[in-house]
Every structure is written in C-alpha cells, then in structure tokens.
Short mmCIF file of C-alpha atoms and ligand atoms in Angstrom, two decimals:
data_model
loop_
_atom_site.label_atom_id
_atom_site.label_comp_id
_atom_site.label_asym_id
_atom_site.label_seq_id
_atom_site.Cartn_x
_atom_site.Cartn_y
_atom_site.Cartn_z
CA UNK Q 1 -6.42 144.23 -171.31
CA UNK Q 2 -3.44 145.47 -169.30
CA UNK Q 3 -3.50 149.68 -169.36
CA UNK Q 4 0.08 149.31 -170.90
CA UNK Q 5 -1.11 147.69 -173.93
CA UNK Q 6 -3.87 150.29 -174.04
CA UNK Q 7 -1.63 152.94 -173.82
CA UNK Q 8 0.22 151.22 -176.83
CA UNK Q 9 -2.91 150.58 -178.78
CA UNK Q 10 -4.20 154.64 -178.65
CA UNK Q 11 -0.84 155.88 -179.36
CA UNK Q 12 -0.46 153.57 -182.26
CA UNK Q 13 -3.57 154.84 -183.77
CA UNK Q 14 -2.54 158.16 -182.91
CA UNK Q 15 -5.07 158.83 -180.13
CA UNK Q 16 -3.73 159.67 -176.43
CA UNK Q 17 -4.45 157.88 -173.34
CA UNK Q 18 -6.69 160.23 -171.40
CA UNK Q 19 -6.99 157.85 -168.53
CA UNK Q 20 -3.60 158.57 -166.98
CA UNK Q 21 -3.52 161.59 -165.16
CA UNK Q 22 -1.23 164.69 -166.43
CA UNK Q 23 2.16 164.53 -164.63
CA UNK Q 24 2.23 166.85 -161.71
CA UNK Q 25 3.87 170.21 -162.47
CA UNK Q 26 5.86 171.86 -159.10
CA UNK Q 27 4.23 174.62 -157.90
CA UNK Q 28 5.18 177.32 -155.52
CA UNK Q 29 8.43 180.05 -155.15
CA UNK Q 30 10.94 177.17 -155.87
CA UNK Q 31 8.69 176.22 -159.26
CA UNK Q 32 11.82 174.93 -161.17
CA UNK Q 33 12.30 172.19 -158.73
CA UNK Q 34 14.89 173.03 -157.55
CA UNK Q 35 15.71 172.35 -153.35
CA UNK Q 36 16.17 175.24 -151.32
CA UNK Q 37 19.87 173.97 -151.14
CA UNK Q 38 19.86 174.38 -154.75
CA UNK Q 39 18.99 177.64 -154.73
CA UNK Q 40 20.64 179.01 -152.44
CA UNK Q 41 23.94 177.73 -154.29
CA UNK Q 42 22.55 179.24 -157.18
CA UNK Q 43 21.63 182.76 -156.04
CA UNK Q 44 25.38 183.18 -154.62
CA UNK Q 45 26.93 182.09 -157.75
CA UNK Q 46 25.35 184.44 -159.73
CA UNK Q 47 25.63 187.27 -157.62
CA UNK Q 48 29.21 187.03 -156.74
CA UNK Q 49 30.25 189.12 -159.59
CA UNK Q 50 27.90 191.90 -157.84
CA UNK Q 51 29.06 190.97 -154.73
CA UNK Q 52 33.01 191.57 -154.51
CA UNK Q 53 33.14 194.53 -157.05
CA UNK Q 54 32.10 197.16 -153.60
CA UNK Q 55 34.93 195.10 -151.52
CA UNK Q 56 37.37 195.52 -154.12
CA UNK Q 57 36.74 199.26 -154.70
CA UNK Q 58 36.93 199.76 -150.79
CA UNK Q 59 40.83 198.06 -150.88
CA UNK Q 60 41.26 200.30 -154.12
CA UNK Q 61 39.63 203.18 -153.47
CA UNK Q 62 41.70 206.85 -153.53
CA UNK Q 63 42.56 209.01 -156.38
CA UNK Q 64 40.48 211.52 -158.35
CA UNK Q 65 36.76 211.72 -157.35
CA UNK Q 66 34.41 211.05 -159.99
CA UNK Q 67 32.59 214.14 -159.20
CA UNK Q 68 36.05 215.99 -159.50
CA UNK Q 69 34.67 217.82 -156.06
CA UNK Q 70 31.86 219.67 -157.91
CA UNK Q 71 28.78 220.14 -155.47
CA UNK Q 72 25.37 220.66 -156.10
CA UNK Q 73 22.58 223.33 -153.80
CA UNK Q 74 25.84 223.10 -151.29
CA UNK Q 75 26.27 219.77 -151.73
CA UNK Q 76 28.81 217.02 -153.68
CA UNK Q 77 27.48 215.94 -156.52
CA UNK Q 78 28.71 212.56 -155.04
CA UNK Q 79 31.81 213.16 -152.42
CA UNK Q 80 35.38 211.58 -152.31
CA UNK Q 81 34.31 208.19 -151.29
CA UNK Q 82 33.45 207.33 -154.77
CA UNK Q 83 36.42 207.51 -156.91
CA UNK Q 84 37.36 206.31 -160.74
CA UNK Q 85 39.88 204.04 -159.55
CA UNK Q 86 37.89 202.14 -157.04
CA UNK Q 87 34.98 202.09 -159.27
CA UNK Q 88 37.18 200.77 -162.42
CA UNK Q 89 38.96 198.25 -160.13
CA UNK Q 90 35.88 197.00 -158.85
CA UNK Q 91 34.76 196.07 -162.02
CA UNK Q 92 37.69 194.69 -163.61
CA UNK Q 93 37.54 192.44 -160.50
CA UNK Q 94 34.16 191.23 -160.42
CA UNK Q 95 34.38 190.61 -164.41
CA UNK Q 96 37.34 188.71 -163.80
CA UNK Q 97 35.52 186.59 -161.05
CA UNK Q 98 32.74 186.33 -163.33
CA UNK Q 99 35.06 184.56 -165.97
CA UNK Q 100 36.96 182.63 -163.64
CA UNK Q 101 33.19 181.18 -162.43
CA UNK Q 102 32.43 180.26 -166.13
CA UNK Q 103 35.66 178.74 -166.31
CA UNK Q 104 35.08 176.38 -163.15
CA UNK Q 105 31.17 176.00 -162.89
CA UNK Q 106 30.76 173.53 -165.25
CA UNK Q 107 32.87 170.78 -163.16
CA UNK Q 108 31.91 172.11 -159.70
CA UNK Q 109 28.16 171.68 -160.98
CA UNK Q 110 28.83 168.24 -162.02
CA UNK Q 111 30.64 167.61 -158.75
CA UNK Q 112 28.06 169.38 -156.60
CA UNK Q 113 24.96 168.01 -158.95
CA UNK Q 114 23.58 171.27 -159.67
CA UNK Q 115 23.80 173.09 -162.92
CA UNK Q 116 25.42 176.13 -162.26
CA UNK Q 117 24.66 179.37 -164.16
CA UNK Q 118 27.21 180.35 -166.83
CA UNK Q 119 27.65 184.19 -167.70
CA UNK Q 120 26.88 185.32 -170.88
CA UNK Q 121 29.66 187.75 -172.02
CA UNK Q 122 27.33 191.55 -171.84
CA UNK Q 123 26.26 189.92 -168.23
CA UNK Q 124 29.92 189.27 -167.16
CA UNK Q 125 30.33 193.03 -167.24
CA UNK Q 126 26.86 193.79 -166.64
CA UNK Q 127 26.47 192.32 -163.11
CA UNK Q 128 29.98 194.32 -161.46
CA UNK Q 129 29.54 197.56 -163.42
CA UNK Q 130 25.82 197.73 -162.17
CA UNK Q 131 26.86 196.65 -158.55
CA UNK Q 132 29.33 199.91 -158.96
CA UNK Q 133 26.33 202.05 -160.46
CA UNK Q 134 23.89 200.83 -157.81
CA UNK Q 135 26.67 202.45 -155.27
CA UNK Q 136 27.24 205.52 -157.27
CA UNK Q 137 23.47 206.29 -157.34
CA UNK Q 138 23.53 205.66 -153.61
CA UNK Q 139 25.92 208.45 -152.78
CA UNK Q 140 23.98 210.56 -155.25
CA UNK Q 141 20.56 210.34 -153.15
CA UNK Q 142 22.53 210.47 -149.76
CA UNK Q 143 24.43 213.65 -150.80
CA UNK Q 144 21.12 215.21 -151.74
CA UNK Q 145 19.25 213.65 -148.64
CA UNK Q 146 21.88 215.84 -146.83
CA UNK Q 147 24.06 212.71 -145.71
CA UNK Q 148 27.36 213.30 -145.31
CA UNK Q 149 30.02 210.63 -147.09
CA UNK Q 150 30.12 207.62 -144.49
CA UNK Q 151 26.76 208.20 -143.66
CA UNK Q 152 24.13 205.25 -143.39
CA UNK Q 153 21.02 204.91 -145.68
CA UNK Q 154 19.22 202.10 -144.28
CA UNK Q 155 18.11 199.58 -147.07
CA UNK Q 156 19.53 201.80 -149.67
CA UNK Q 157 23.13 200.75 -148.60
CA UNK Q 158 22.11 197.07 -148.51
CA UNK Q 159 20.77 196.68 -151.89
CA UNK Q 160 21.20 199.77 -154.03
CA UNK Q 161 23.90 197.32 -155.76
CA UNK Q 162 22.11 194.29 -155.89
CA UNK Q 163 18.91 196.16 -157.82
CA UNK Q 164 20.75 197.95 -160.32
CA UNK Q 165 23.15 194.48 -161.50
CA UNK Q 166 19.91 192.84 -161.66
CA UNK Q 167 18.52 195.64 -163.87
CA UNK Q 168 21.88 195.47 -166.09
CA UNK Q 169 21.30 192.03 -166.01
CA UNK Q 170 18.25 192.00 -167.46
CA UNK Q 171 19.22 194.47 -169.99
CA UNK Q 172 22.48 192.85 -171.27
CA UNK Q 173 20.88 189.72 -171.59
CA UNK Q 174 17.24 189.37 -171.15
CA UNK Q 175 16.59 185.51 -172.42
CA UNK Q 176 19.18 184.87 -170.17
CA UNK Q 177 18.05 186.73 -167.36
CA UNK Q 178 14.26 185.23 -166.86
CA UNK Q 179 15.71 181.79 -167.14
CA UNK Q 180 18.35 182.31 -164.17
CA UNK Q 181 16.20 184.62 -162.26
CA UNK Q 182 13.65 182.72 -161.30
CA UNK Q 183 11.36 183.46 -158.13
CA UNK Q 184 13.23 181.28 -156.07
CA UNK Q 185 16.37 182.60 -156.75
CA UNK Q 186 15.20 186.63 -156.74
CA UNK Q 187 13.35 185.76 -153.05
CA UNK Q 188 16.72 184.14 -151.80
CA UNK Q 189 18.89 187.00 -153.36
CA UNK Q 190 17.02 189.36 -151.53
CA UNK Q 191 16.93 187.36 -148.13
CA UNK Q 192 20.75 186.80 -148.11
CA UNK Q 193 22.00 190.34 -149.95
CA UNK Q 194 21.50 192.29 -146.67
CA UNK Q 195 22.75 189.62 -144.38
CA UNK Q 196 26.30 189.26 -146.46
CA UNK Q 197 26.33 192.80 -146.94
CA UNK Q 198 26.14 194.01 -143.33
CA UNK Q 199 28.22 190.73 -142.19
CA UNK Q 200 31.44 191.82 -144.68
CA UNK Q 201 30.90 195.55 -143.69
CA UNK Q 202 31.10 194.54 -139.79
CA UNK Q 203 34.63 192.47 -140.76
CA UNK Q 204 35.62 195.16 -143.02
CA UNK Q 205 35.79 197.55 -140.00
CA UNK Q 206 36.54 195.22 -137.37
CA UNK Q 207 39.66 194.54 -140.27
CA UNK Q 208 40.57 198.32 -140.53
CA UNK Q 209 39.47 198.34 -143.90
CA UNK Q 210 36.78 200.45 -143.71
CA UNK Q 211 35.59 203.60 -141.34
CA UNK Q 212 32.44 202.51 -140.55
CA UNK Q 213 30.59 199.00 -140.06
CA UNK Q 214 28.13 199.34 -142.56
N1 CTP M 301 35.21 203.46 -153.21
C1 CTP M 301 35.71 204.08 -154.37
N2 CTP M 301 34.94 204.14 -155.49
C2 CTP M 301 33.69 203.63 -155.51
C3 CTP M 301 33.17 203.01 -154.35
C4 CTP M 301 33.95 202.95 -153.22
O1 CTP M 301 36.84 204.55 -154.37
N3 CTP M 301 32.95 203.69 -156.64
C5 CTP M 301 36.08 203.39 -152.00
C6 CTP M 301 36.23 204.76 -151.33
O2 CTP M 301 37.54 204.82 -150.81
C7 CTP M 301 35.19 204.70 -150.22
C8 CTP M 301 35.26 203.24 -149.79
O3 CTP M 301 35.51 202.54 -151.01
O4 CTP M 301 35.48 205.58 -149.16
C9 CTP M 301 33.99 202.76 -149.11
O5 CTP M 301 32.91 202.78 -150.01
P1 CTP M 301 31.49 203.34 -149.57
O6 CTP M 301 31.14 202.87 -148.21
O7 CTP M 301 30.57 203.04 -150.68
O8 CTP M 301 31.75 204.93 -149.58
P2 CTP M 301 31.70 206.02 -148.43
O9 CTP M 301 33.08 206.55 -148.23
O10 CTP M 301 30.97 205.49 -147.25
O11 CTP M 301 30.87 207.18 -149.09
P3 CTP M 301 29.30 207.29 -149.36
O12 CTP M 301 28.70 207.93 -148.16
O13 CTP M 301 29.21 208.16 -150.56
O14 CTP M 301 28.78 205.92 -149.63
MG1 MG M 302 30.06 203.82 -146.70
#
C-alpha cells in the first residue's frame, strides 16, 4: 500500500496520518522566515517615518521655543534647539512620507518580492510624532543632566527617537504592532538606528546643516 493512499484512506475516515512527521516550524530571531535581506528592507521601511521627522525639524527648526525660555533649578526646561515649528514640520513630514510609503509599497513589494508593511492611519502619525517626543524628552534629561543645548548624550541621542515611535507604535495600533515588530525586525532596528543616525549627523555637519556631528 503506497503511504499516499494511506494518507487518503485515514483522512477519509477522518483519522490523521501520524506517520508523517509535523512540518518543520523556523526557529530562531528571524522566526517569520523571513532572510536577513528581508528584514533588513523591512525594518527601514517602517522606520522611515521615525527616521526623517529629526532631519526635517533640523532644516525647519527656528521660531518660538517650546519651553517659551522658562528654566527649571537654573536650567531650560528644554532650550532653543527644540522649537514648535521644527517639531510640527517634522511631523507633518514624516506623516506625509508615511502615506506616500502606503501609497507605493504595495507595487515595490511585488517588484522587490517582499510584502512590505502598510501604515495603519493612528501609526502614520504615531511613528513621526513619537520620533519628535523621543527628542523632546532627550533635551529634557540633558538640560537636567546639566548639558548644555548641542551637547552629546551618548545612546540617548541615538535612540531616544527610535524607543518612543516604537512605544506610540504600539499604542496606536497594537495588533498591528506585534505582527510588524517581530524579533527580527526590533534586533535589526536597533543594529542599524545608531549607525544611520550618527552617519546623517556626520553629513549634516560636514553639509552645514547642523553645529555639531552628532
Ligand atoms: N529642532 C527644532 N525642534 C525640534 C527638534 C529640532 O527646531 N523639536 C531644530 C533646532 O533648530 C535644533 C536643530 O533642529 O537646534 C538640531 O536638533 P537637535 O540636535 O535635536 O537639537 P540641539 O540644538 O542639539 O539641542 P539639544 O541639546 O536640546 O538636543
Ligand atoms: Mg543636537
């Protein structure tokens, strides 16, 4: 008796075939399957409407200081660097990007065969406002750390925006969220964040865009 028309025979009395094995689930930090390629592509989609909302607000910044120059023990409450306009600009832009990527991912996917995250509409302004947050909260703990505005914060510069838009994230649109986010994807956001962040900052200066390289 061929195992095929076993197979046939349990299933047709409604019994499984136990002697085929289960089918092998992937395991490990990539444990949707996806290559490393994959997810690479994936983690930089998703995060570039965290990613440019900072750049934008540096070619924005100016105007009234959020803080309206109040100070705290001796201190700003946050100092001039972090301003409305630069922090409304930078997430008008990133919410824009965010809707242009909706608007494109679906045939670059198919192109690129990958499926490529779309944005949910609480996430699309989720992921830039939180990148702008993450920033604001920044200056807050430098200020009372008794850095002056420019000053670097080690670590806290390089991902103070990328763990509150993940937090928003999550918030806005939790379903959503745990399916995108998956441990693949959070390891590789937090491998490349600091490299792209400290790369554009370098350029950024080196451009005459900004007063310090980091
Ligand atoms: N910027 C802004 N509003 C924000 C964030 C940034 O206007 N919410 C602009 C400001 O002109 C700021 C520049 O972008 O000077 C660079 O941003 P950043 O490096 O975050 O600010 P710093 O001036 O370095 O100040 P801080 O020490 O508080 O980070
Ligand atoms: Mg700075």
């Amino acid at each position: 008796m061929s195992p095929s028309f076993y197979s046939h025979l349990l299933s047709a009395v409604g019994l499984q075939d136990d002697t085929k094995p289960p089918p092998i689930k992937p395991i490990g930090c990539l444990e949707s399957g996806m290559t490393l390629l994959e997810t690479v592509l994936i983690a930089f989609w998703v995060m570039l409407p965290a990613y440019v909302p900072n750049n934008a607000a540096v070619l924005a910044g100016g105007g009234r200081p959020i803080d309206g120059g109040r100070t705290w023990g001796g201190k700003r409450v946050l100092g001039d660097g972090k301003t409305w306009r630069g922090t409304a600009v930078g997430t008008a832009v990133g919410a824009t990007l965010a809707i242009v990527l909706n608007l494109v991912g679906g045939d670059l996917g198919a192109s690129l065969g990958v499926s490529l995250p779309t944005f949910p509409p609480a996430v699309i302004l989720a992921l830039p406002f939180g990148a702008m947050l993450g920033d604001i909260l920044a200056s807050f703990l430098k200020r009372r750390t008794g850095r002056d505005r420019g000053a670097a914060f080690p670590g806290v510069d390089q991902l103070d925006f990328v763990i509150v838009s993940l937090f928003l994230a999550f918030v806005a649109a939790p379903g959503w969220f745990l399916e995108t986010f998956t441990l693949g994807v959070l390891v590789v956001i937090f491998v490349i964040t600091p490299i792209l962040h400290v790369t554009t900052n370098i350029a950024a200066y080196y451009l005459g865009l900004k007063n310090e390289p980091w």
